[in-house]
PDB file of C-alpha atoms in Angstrom:
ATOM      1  CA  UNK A 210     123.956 100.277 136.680  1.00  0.00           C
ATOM      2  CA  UNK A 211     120.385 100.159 135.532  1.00  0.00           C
ATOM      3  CA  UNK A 212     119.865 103.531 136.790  1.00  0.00           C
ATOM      4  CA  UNK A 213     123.048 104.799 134.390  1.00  0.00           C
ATOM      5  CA  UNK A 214     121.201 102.597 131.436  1.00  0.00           C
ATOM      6  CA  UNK A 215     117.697 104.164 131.936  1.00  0.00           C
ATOM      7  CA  UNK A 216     119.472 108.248 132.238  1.00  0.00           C
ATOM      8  CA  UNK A 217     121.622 106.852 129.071  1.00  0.00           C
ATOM      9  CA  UNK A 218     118.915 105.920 127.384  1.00  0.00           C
ATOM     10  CA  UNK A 219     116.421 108.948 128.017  1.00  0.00           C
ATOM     11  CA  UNK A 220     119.731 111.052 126.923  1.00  0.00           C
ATOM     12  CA  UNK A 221     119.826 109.991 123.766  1.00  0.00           C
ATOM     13  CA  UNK A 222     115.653 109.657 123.200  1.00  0.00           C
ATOM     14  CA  UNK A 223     116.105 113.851 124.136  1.00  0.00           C
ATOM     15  CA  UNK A 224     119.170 113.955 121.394  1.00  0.00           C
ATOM     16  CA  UNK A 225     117.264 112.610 118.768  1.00  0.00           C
ATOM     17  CA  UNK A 226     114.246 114.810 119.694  1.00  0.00           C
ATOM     18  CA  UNK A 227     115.809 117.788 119.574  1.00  0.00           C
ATOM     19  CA  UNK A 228     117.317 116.424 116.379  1.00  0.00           C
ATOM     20  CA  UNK A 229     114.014 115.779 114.885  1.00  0.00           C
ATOM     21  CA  UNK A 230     112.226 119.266 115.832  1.00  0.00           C
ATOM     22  CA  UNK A 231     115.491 121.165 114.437  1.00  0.00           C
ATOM     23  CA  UNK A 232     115.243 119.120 110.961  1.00  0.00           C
ATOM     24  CA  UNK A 233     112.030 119.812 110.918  1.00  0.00           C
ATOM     25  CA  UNK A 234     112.104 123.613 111.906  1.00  0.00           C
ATOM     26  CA  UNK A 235     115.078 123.762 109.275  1.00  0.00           C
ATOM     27  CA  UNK A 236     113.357 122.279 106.934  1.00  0.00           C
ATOM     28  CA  UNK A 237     110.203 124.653 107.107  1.00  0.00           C
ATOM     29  CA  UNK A 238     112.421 127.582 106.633  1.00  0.00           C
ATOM     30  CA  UNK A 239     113.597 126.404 103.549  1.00  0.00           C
ATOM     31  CA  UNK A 240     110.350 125.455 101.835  1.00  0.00           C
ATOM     32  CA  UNK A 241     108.809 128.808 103.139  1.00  0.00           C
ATOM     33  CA  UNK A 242     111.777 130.475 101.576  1.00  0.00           C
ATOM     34  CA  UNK A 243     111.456 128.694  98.416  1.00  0.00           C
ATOM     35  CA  UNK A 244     107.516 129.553  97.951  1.00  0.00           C
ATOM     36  CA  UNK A 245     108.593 133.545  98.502  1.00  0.00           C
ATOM     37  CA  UNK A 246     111.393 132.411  96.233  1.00  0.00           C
ATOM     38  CA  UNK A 247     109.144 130.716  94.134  1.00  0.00           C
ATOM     39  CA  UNK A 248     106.093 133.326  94.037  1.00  0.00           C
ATOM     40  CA  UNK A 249     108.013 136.666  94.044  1.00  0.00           C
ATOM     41  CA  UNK A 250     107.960 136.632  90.704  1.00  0.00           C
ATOM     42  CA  UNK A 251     104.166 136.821  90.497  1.00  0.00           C
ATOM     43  CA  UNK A 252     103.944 139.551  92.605  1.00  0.00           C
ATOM     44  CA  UNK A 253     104.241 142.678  90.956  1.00  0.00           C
ATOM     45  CA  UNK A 254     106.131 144.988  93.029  1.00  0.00           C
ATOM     46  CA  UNK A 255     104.750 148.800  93.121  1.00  0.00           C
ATOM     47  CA  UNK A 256     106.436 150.558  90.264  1.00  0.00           C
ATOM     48  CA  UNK A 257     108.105 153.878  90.460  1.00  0.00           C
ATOM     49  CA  UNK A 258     107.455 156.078  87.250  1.00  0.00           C
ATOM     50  CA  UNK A 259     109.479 159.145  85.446  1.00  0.00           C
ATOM     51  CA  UNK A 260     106.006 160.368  84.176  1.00  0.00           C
ATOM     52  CA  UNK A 261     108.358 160.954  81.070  1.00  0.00           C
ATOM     53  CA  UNK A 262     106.407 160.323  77.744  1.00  0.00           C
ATOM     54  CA  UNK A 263     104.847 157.208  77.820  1.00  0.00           C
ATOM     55  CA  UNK A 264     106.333 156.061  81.589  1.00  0.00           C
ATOM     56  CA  UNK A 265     103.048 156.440  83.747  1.00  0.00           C
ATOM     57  CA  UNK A 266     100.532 154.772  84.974  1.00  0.00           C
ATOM     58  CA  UNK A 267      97.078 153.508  83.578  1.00  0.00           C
ATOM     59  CA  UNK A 268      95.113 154.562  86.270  1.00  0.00           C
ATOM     60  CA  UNK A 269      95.738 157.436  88.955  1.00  0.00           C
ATOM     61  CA  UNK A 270      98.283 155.501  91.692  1.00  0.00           C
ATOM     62  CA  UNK A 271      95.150 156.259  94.404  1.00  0.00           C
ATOM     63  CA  UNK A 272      93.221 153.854  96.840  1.00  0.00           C
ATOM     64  CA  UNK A 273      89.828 154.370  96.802  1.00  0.00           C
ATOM     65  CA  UNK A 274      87.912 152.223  99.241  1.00  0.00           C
ATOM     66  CA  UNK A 275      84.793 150.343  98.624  1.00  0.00           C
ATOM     67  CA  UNK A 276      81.701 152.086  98.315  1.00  0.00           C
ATOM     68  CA  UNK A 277      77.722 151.352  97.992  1.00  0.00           C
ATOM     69  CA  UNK A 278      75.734 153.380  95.819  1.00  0.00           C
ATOM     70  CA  UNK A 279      71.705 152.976  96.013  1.00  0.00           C
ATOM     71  CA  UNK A 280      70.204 154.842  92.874  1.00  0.00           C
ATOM     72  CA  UNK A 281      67.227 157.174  93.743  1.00  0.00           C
ATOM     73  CA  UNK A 282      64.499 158.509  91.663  1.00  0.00           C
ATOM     74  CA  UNK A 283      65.169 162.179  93.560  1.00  0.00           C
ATOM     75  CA  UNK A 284      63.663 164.770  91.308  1.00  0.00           C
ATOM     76  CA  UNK A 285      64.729 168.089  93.256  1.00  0.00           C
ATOM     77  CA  UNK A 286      68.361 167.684  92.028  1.00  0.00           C
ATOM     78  CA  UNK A 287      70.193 167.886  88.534  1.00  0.00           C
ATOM     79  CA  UNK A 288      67.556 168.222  86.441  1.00  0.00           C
ATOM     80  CA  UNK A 289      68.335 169.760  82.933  1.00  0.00           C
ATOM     81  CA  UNK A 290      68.016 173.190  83.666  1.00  0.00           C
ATOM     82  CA  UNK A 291      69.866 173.049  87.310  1.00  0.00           C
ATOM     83  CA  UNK A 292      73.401 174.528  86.136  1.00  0.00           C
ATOM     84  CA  UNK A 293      74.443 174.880  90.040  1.00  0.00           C
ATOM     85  CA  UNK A 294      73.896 171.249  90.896  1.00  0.00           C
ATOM     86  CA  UNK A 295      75.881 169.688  87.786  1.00  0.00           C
ATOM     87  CA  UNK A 296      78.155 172.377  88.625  1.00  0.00           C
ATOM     88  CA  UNK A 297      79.071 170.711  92.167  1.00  0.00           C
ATOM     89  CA  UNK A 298      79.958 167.950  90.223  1.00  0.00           C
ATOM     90  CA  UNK A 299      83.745 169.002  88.844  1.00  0.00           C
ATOM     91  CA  UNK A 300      86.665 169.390  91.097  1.00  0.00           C
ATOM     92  CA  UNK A 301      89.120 172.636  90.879  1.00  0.00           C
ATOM     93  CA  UNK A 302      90.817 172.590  87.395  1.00  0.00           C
ATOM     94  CA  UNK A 303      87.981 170.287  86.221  1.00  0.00           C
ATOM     95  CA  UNK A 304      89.270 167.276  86.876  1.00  0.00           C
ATOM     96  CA  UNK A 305      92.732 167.699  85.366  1.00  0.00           C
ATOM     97  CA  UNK A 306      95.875 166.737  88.047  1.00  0.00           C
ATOM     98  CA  UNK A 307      99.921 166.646  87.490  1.00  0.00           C
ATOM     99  CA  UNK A 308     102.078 164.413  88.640  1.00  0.00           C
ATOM    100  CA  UNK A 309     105.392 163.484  88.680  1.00  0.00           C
ATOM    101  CA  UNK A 310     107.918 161.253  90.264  1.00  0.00           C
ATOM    102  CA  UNK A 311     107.650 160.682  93.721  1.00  0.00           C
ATOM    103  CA  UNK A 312     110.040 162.862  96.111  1.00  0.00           C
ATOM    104  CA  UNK A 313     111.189 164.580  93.143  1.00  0.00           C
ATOM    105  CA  UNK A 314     109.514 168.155  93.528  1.00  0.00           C
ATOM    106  CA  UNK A 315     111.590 169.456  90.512  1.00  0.00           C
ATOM    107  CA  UNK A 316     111.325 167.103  88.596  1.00  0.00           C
ATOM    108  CA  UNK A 317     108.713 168.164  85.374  1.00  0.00           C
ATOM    109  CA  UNK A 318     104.890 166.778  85.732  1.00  0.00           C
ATOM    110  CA  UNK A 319     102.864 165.110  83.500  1.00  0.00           C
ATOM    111  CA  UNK A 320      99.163 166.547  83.424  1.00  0.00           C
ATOM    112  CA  UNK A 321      96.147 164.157  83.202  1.00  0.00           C
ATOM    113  CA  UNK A 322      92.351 164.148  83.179  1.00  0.00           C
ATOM    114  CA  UNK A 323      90.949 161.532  85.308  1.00  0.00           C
ATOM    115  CA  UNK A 324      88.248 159.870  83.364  1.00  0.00           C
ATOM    116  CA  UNK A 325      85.255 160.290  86.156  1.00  0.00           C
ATOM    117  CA  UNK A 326      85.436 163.597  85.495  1.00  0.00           C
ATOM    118  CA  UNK A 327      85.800 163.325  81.898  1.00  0.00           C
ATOM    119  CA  UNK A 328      82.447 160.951  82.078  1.00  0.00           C
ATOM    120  CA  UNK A 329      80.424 163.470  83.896  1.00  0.00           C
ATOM    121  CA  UNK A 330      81.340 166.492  82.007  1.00  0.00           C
ATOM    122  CA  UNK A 331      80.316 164.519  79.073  1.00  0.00           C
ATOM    123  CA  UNK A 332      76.870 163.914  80.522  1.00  0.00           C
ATOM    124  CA  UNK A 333      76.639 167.634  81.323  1.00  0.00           C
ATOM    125  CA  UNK A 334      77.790 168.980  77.906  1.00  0.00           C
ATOM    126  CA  UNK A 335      74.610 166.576  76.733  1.00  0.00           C
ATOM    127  CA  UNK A 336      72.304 168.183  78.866  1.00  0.00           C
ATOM    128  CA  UNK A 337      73.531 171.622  77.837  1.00  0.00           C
ATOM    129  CA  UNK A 338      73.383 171.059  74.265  1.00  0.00           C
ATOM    130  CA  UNK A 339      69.602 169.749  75.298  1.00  0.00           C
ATOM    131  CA  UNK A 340      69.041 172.725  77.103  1.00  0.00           C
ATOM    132  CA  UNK A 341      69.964 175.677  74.706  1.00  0.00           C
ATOM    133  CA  UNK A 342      70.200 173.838  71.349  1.00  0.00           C
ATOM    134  CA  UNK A 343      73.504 175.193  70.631  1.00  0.00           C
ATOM    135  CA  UNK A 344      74.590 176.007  66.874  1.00  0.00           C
ATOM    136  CA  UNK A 345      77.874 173.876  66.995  1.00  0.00           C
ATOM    137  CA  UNK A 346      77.334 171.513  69.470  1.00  0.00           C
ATOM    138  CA  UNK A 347      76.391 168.301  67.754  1.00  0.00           C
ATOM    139  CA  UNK A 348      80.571 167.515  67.145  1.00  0.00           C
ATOM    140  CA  UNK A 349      81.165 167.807  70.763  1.00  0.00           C
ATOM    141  CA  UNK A 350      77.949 165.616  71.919  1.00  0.00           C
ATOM    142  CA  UNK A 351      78.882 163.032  69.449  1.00  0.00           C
ATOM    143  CA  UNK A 352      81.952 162.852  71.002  1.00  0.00           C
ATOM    144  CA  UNK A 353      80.662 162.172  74.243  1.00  0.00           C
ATOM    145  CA  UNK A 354      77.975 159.742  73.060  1.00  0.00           C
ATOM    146  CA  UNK A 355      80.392 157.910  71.962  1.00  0.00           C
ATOM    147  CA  UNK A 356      82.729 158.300  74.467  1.00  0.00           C
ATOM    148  CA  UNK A 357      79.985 157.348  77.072  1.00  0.00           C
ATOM    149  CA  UNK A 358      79.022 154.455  75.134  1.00  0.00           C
ATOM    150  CA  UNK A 359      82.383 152.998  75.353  1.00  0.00           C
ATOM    151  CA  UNK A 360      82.812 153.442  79.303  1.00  0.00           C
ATOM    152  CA  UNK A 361      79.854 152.075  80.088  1.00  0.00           C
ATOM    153  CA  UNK A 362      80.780 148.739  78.160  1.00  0.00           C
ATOM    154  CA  UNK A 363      84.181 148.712  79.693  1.00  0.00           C
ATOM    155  CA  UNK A 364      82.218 148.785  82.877  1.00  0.00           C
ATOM    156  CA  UNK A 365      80.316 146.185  82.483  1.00  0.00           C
ATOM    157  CA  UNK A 366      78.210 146.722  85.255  1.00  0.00           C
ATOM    158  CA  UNK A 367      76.303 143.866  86.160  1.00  0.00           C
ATOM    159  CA  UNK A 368      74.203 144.923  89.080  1.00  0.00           C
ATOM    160  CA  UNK A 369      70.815 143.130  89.261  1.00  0.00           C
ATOM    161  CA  UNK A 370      67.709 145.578  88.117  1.00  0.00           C
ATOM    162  CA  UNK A 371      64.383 144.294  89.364  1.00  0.00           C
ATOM    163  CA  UNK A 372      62.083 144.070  86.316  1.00  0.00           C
ATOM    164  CA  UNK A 373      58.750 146.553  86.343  1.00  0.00           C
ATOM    165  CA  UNK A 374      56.652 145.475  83.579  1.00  0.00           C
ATOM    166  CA  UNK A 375      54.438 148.470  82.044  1.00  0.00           C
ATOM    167  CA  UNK A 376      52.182 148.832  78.996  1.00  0.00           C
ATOM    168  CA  UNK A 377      53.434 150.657  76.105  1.00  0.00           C
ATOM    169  CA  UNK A 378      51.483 151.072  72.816  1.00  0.00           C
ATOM    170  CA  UNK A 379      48.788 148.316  74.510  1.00  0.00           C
ATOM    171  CA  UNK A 380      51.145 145.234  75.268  1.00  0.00           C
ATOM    172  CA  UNK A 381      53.061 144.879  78.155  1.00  0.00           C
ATOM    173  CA  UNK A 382      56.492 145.073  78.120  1.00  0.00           C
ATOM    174  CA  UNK A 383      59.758 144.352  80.652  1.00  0.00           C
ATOM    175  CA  UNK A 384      60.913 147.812  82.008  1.00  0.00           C
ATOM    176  CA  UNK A 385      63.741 148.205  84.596  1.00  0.00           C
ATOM    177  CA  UNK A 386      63.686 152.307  85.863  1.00  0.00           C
ATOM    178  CA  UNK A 387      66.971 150.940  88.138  1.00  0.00           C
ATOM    179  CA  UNK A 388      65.785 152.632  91.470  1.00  0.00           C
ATOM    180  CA  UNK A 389      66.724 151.134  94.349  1.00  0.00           C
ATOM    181  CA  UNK A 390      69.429 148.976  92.831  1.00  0.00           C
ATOM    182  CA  UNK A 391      72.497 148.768  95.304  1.00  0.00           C
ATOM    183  CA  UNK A 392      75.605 149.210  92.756  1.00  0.00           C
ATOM    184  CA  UNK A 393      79.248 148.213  94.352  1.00  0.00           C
ATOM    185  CA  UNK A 394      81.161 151.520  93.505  1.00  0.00           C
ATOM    186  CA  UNK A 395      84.788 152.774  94.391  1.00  0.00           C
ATOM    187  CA  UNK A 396      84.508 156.050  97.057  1.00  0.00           C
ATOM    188  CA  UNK A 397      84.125 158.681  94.000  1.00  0.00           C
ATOM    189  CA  UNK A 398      84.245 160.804  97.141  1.00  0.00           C
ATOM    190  CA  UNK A 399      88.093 160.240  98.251  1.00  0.00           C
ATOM    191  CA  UNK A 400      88.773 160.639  94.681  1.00  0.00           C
ATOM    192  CA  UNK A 401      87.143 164.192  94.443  1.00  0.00           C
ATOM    193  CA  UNK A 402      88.345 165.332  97.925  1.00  0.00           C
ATOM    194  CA  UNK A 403      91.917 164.661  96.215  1.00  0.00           C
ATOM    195  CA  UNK A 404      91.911 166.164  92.840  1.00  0.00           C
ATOM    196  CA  UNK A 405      90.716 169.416  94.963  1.00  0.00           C
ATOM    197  CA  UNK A 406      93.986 168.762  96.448  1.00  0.00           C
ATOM    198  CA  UNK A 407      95.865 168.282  93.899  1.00  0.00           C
ATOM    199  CA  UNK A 408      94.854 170.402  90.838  1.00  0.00           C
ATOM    200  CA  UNK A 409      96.699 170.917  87.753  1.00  0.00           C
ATOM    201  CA  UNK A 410      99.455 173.324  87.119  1.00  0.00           C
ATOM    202  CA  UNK A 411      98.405 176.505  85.182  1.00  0.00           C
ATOM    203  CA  UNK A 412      99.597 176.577  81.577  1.00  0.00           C
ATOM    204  CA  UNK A 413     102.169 179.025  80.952  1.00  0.00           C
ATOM    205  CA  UNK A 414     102.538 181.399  77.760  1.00  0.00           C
ATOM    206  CA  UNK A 415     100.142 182.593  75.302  1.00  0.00           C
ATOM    207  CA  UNK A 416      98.004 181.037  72.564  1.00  0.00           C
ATOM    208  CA  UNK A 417     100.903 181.621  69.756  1.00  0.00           C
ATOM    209  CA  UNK A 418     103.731 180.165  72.226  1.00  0.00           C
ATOM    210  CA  UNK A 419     104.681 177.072  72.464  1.00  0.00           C
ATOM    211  CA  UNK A 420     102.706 175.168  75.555  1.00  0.00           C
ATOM    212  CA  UNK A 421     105.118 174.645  78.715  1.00  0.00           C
ATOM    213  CA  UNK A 422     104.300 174.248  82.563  1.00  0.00           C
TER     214      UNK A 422
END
């Protein structure tokens, strides 16, 4: 009899055991289905676009990965007179790319400029207009002043540039030449290996036609 009592017993101290750890499995489901429940609406899912006048992205839809950039004081490259070297610097159809809705080959493309390349062809058409002093050119460099100007605010870069004091007009004053600053950058060179791969569609018709691709 007290052997039936003690197996009765440790029967029902299993039952409500197994009880307890089911509840409490069943009841971590539900709470870890009501956070993705709860938070699925602040994750943006990845949005499909008609590139179809204004229905496109900001930004091209590429992942570039982290990159280090440590500026150098190299003189033997792109200085102003060194057309070959800035001219390693643009991608095939100069930076411009179409794209268009994804698995939809015949569907009709949208063709951008990605601003990088914008930004250095700016800096180039500068140095040009340096260069040769070209009747004409003032319009375009104010342009890219300007346009400069307002990507390096929207940068913001705050990277940390040692201070080298030097003398100018007999008093000392703070100078910063930047060299050997490390800057946090995005892999400008994933970005450039893919607009070679992906270059713009030639424009179709002549100068008094209407534009089409």
């Amino acid at each position: 009899m007290l052997t039936e009592r003690i197996d009765s017993s440790s029967s029902s101290t299993l039952r409500k055991l197994v009880f307890f750890l089911t509840f409490l499995v069943a009841a971590n489901v539900l709470f870890v289905l009501a956070l993705i429940r709860a938070f699925s609406g602040l994750i943006p899912l990845e949005k499909e676009y008609s590139y179809v006048g204004d229905d496109f992205p900001a930004e091209l839809p590429l992942n570039l990965p982290p990159a280090a950039l440590v500026l150098s004081s190299d003189a033997t490259h792109f200085s102003l007179t060194a057309d070959d070297d800035w001219g390693t610097l643009f991608p095939l159809s100069d930076g411009f790319t179409t794209l268009r809705a994804s698995g939809s080959a015949n569907a009709p493309g949208r063709t951008f400029l990605v601003s990088m390349v914008h930004q250095l062809h700016c800096l180039d058409a500068i140095r040009v207009a340096f260069v040769t002093n070209r009747t004409g050119a003032a319009h375009h460099v104010e342009h890219c002043l300007r346009y400069l100007r307002q990507t390096v605010l929207c940068h913001a870069d705050t990277t940390l540039e040692p201070d080298e004091p030097g003398v100018r007009d007999g008093r000392w004053e703070h100078a910063a030449s930047g060299v050997g600053a490390v800057h946090r950058c995005r892999d400008w060179t994933v970005l450039r290996k893919w607009l070679d791969e992906h270059p713009a569609e030639p424009l179709r018709g002549r100068a008094n036609d209407s534009l089409s691709t």
